[in-house]
Each structure stands twice: as structure tokens, then as C-alpha cells.
CSV table of C-alpha atoms in Angstrom, one decimal:
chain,number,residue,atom,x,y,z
Z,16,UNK,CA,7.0,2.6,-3.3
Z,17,UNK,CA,6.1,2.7,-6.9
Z,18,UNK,CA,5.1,-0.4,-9.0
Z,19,UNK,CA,8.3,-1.8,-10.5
Z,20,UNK,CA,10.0,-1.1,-7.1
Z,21,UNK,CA,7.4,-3.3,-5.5
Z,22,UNK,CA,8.1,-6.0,-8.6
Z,23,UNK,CA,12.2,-5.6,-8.2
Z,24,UNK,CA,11.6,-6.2,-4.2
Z,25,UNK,CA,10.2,-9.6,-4.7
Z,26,UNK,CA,12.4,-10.6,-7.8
Z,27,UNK,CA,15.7,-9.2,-7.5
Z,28,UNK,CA,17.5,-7.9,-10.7
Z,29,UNK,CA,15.6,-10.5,-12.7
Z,30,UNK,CA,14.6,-10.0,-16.0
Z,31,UNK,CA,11.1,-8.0,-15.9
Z,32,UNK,CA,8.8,-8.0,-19.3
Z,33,UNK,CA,8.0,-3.9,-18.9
Z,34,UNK,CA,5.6,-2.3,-21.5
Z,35,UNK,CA,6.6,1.3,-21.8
Z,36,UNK,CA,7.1,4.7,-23.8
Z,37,UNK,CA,9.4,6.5,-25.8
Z,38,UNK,CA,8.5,10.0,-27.1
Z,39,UNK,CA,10.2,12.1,-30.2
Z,40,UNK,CA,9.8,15.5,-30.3
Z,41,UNK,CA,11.0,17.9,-32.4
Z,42,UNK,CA,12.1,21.4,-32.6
Z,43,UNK,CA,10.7,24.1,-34.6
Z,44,UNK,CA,14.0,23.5,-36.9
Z,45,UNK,CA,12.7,19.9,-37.4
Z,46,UNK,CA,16.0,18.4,-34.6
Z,47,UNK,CA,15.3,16.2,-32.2
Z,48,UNK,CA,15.0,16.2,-28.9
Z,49,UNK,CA,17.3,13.9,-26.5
Z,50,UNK,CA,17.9,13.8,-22.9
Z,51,UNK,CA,20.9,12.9,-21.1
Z,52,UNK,CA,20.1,9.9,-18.0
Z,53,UNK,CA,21.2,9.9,-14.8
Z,54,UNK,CA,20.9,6.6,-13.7
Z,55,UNK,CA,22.8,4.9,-17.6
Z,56,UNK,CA,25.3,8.0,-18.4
Z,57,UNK,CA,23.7,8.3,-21.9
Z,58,UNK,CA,21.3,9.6,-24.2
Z,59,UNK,CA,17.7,8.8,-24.6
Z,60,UNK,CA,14.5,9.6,-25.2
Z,61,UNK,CA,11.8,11.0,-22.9
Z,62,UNK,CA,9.6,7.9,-21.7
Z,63,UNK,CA,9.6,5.5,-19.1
Z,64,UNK,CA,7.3,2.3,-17.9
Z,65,UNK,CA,3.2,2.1,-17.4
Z,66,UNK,CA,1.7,2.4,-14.2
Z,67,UNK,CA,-0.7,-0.3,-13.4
Z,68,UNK,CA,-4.1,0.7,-15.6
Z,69,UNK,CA,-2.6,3.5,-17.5
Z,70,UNK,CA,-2.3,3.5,-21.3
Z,71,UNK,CA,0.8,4.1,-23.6
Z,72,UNK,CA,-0.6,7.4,-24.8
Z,73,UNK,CA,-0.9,8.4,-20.8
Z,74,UNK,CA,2.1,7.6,-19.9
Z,75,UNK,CA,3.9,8.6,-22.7
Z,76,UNK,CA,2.3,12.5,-21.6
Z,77,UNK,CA,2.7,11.5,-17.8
Z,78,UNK,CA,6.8,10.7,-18.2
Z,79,UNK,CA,7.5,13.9,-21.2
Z,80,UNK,CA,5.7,16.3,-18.3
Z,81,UNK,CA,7.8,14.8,-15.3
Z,82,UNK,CA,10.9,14.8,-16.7
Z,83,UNK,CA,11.3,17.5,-18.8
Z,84,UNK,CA,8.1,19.7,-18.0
Z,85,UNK,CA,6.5,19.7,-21.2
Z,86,UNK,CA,2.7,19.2,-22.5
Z,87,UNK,CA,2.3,17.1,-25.2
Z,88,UNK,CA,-0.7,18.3,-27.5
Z,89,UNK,CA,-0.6,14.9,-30.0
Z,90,UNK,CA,1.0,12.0,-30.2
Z,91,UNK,CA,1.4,10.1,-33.9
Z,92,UNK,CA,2.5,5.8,-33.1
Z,93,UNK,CA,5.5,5.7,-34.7
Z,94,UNK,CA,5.9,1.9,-33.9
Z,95,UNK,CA,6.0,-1.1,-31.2
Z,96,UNK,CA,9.3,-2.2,-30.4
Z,97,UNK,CA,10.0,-5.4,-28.6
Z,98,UNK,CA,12.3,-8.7,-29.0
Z,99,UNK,CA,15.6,-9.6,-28.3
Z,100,UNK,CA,17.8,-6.4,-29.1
Z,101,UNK,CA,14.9,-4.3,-26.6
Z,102,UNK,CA,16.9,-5.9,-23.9
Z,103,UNK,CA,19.0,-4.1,-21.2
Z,104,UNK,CA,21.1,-4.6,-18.1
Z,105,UNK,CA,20.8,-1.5,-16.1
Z,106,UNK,CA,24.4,-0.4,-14.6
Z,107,UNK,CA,23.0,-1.1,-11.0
Z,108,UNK,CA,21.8,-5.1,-12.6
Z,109,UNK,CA,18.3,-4.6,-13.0
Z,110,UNK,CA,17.5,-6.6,-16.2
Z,111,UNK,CA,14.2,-5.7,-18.3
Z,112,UNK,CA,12.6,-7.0,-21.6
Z,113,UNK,CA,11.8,-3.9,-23.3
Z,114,UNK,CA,8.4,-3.4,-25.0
Z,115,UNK,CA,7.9,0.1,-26.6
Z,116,UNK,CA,5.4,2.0,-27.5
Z,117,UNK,CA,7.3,5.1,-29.6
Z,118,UNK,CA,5.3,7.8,-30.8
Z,119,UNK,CA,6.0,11.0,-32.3
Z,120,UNK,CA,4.8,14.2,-30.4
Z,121,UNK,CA,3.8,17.8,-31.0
Z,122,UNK,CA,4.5,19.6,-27.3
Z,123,UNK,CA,3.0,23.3,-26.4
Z,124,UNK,CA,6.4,24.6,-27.1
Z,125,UNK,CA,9.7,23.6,-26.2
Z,126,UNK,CA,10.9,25.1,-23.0
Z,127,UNK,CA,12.8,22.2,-21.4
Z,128,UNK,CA,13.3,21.8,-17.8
Z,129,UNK,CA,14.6,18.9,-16.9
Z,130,UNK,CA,13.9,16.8,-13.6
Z,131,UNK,CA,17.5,16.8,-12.4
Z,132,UNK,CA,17.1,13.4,-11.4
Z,133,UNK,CA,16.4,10.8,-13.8
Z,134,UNK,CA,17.4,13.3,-16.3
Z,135,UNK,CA,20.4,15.8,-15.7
Z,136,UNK,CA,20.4,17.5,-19.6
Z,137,UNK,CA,19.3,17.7,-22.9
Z,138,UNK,CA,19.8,18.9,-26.3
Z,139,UNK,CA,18.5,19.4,-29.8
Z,140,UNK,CA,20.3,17.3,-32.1
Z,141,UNK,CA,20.0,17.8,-36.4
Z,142,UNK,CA,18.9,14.9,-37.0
Z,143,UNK,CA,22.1,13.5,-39.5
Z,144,UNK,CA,24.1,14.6,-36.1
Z,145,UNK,CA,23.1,12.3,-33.0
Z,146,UNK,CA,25.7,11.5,-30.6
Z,147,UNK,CA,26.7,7.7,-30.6
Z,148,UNK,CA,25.9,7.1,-27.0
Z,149,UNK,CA,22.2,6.7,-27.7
Z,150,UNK,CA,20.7,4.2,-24.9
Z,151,UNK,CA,20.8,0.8,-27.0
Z,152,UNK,CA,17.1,-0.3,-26.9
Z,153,UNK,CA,15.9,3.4,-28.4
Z,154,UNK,CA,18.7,3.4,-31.3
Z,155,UNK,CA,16.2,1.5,-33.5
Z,156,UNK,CA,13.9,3.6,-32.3
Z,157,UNK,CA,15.4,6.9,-33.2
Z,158,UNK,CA,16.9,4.9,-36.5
Z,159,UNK,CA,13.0,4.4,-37.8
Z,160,UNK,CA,12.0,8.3,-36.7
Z,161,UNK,CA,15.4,9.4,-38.7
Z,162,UNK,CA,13.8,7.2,-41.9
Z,163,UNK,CA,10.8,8.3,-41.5
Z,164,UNK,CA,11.0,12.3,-40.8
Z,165,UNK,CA,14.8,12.9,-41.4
Z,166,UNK,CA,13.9,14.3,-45.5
């Protein structure tokens, strides 16, 4: 059993305060890189929560190499996130407090294969054409990359 499971086993569905990752990569022809989730039927970015004693820079490499096989060389903090439009509802009524580490990310290359399980696809999107079904707490996320690297 992994360490939220444990947490969700003694609290239910109630709202969890969950420091975690997001990581933006980027193609060769500057679009970025989203994947489709299993578990919320939208888009995202590849990331998840800390395990106990690992840094945001671990697990930000640790999720992008479970989920969609790929190394990340460097990561660049592109911000914290955190506060009341973090939070989200998972369709199964798990609620968590969102608090984000986002960082941009060089990767080996860009050979995606996805984990089929928490994430069943994935595409390179141009960056002034991102689908609207972007998971709500990594819009402002993807917003502030689009700002900052969109030209």
C-alpha cells in the first residue's frame, strides 16, 4: 500500500493537503507535452504526489519516468502553486489541497510510452492550441508556461 493509500484508509475522501509535481516538456518544435488520465477523463501534465522524504525535483523525475518512460536531464522551477483554485474533487470523492511544484524540463528525447494505467494517451499540443479539458488545478499552471515560453 503506498503512502496516500495508507492516509485515504484512515481519513476517508477528506480533504488531504498533498505537496506534489507537475512537469512541462516540450518537443523539439517548442509544443507541449500533455497526457490524457485515466482515473479524471482529461488532460494533464506529467506529475503526481511526494513520497515520504523525497524532494519535488525527485519526484518530479520519479512520476515523468513511470508514467510516460522518459528521463528528464534538467528541470528549470517554473513556480509554486497552491491556494484555493489548487483544489480538486477526484471523480471517485477523494478531495486534495493541491500544492505544486511546476517545473520545466529538458527529457533525453521524446519517445513517449505511456503507463496505460494512470495514463492511457498523450499528445503534443502547439502551444496557442490546447484542448479545453485541461485538469483544472494545472490550467494556471500551463497558463504561466504558455506566458512565459509561448513567444
Amino acid at each position: 500500500m503506498n503512502y496516500i493509500a495508507e492516509l485515504r484508509a484512515l481519513v476517508g475522501t477528506r480533504p488531504l493537503i498533498l505537496p506534489g509535481t507537475s512537469v512541462l516538456i516540450a518537443d523539439e518544435r517548442g509544443r507541449l507535452l500533455l497526457v490524457f488520465r485515466e482515473e479524471s477523463q482529461d488532460w494533464g501534465l506529467p506529475g503526481g504526489f511526494l513520497d515520504p522524504g523525497e524532494s519535488y525535483e525527485d519526484a518530479g523525475r520519479r512520476e515523468v519516468r513511470e508514467e510516460i518512460g522518459l528521463v528528464v536531464r534538467d528541470l528549470e522551477l517554473l513556480g509554486v502553486y497552491s491556494g484555493p483554485e489548487y483544489f480538486y474533487r477526484y471523480p471517485h470523492g477523494d478531495e486534495v489541497h493541491n500544492v505544486t511544484a511546476a517545473f520545466a524540463a529538458t527529457v533525453e528525447n521524446t519517445d513517449v510510452t505511456v503507463d496505460g494505467t494512470e495514463i492511457t494517451g498523450y499528445e503534443f499540443f502547439d502551444l496557442d492550441r490546447l484542448p479545453d479539458d485541461i485538469i483544472a488545478p494545472e490550467r494556471p499552471i500551463v497558463e504561466d508556461y504558455v506566458k512565459r515560453f509561448g513567444g
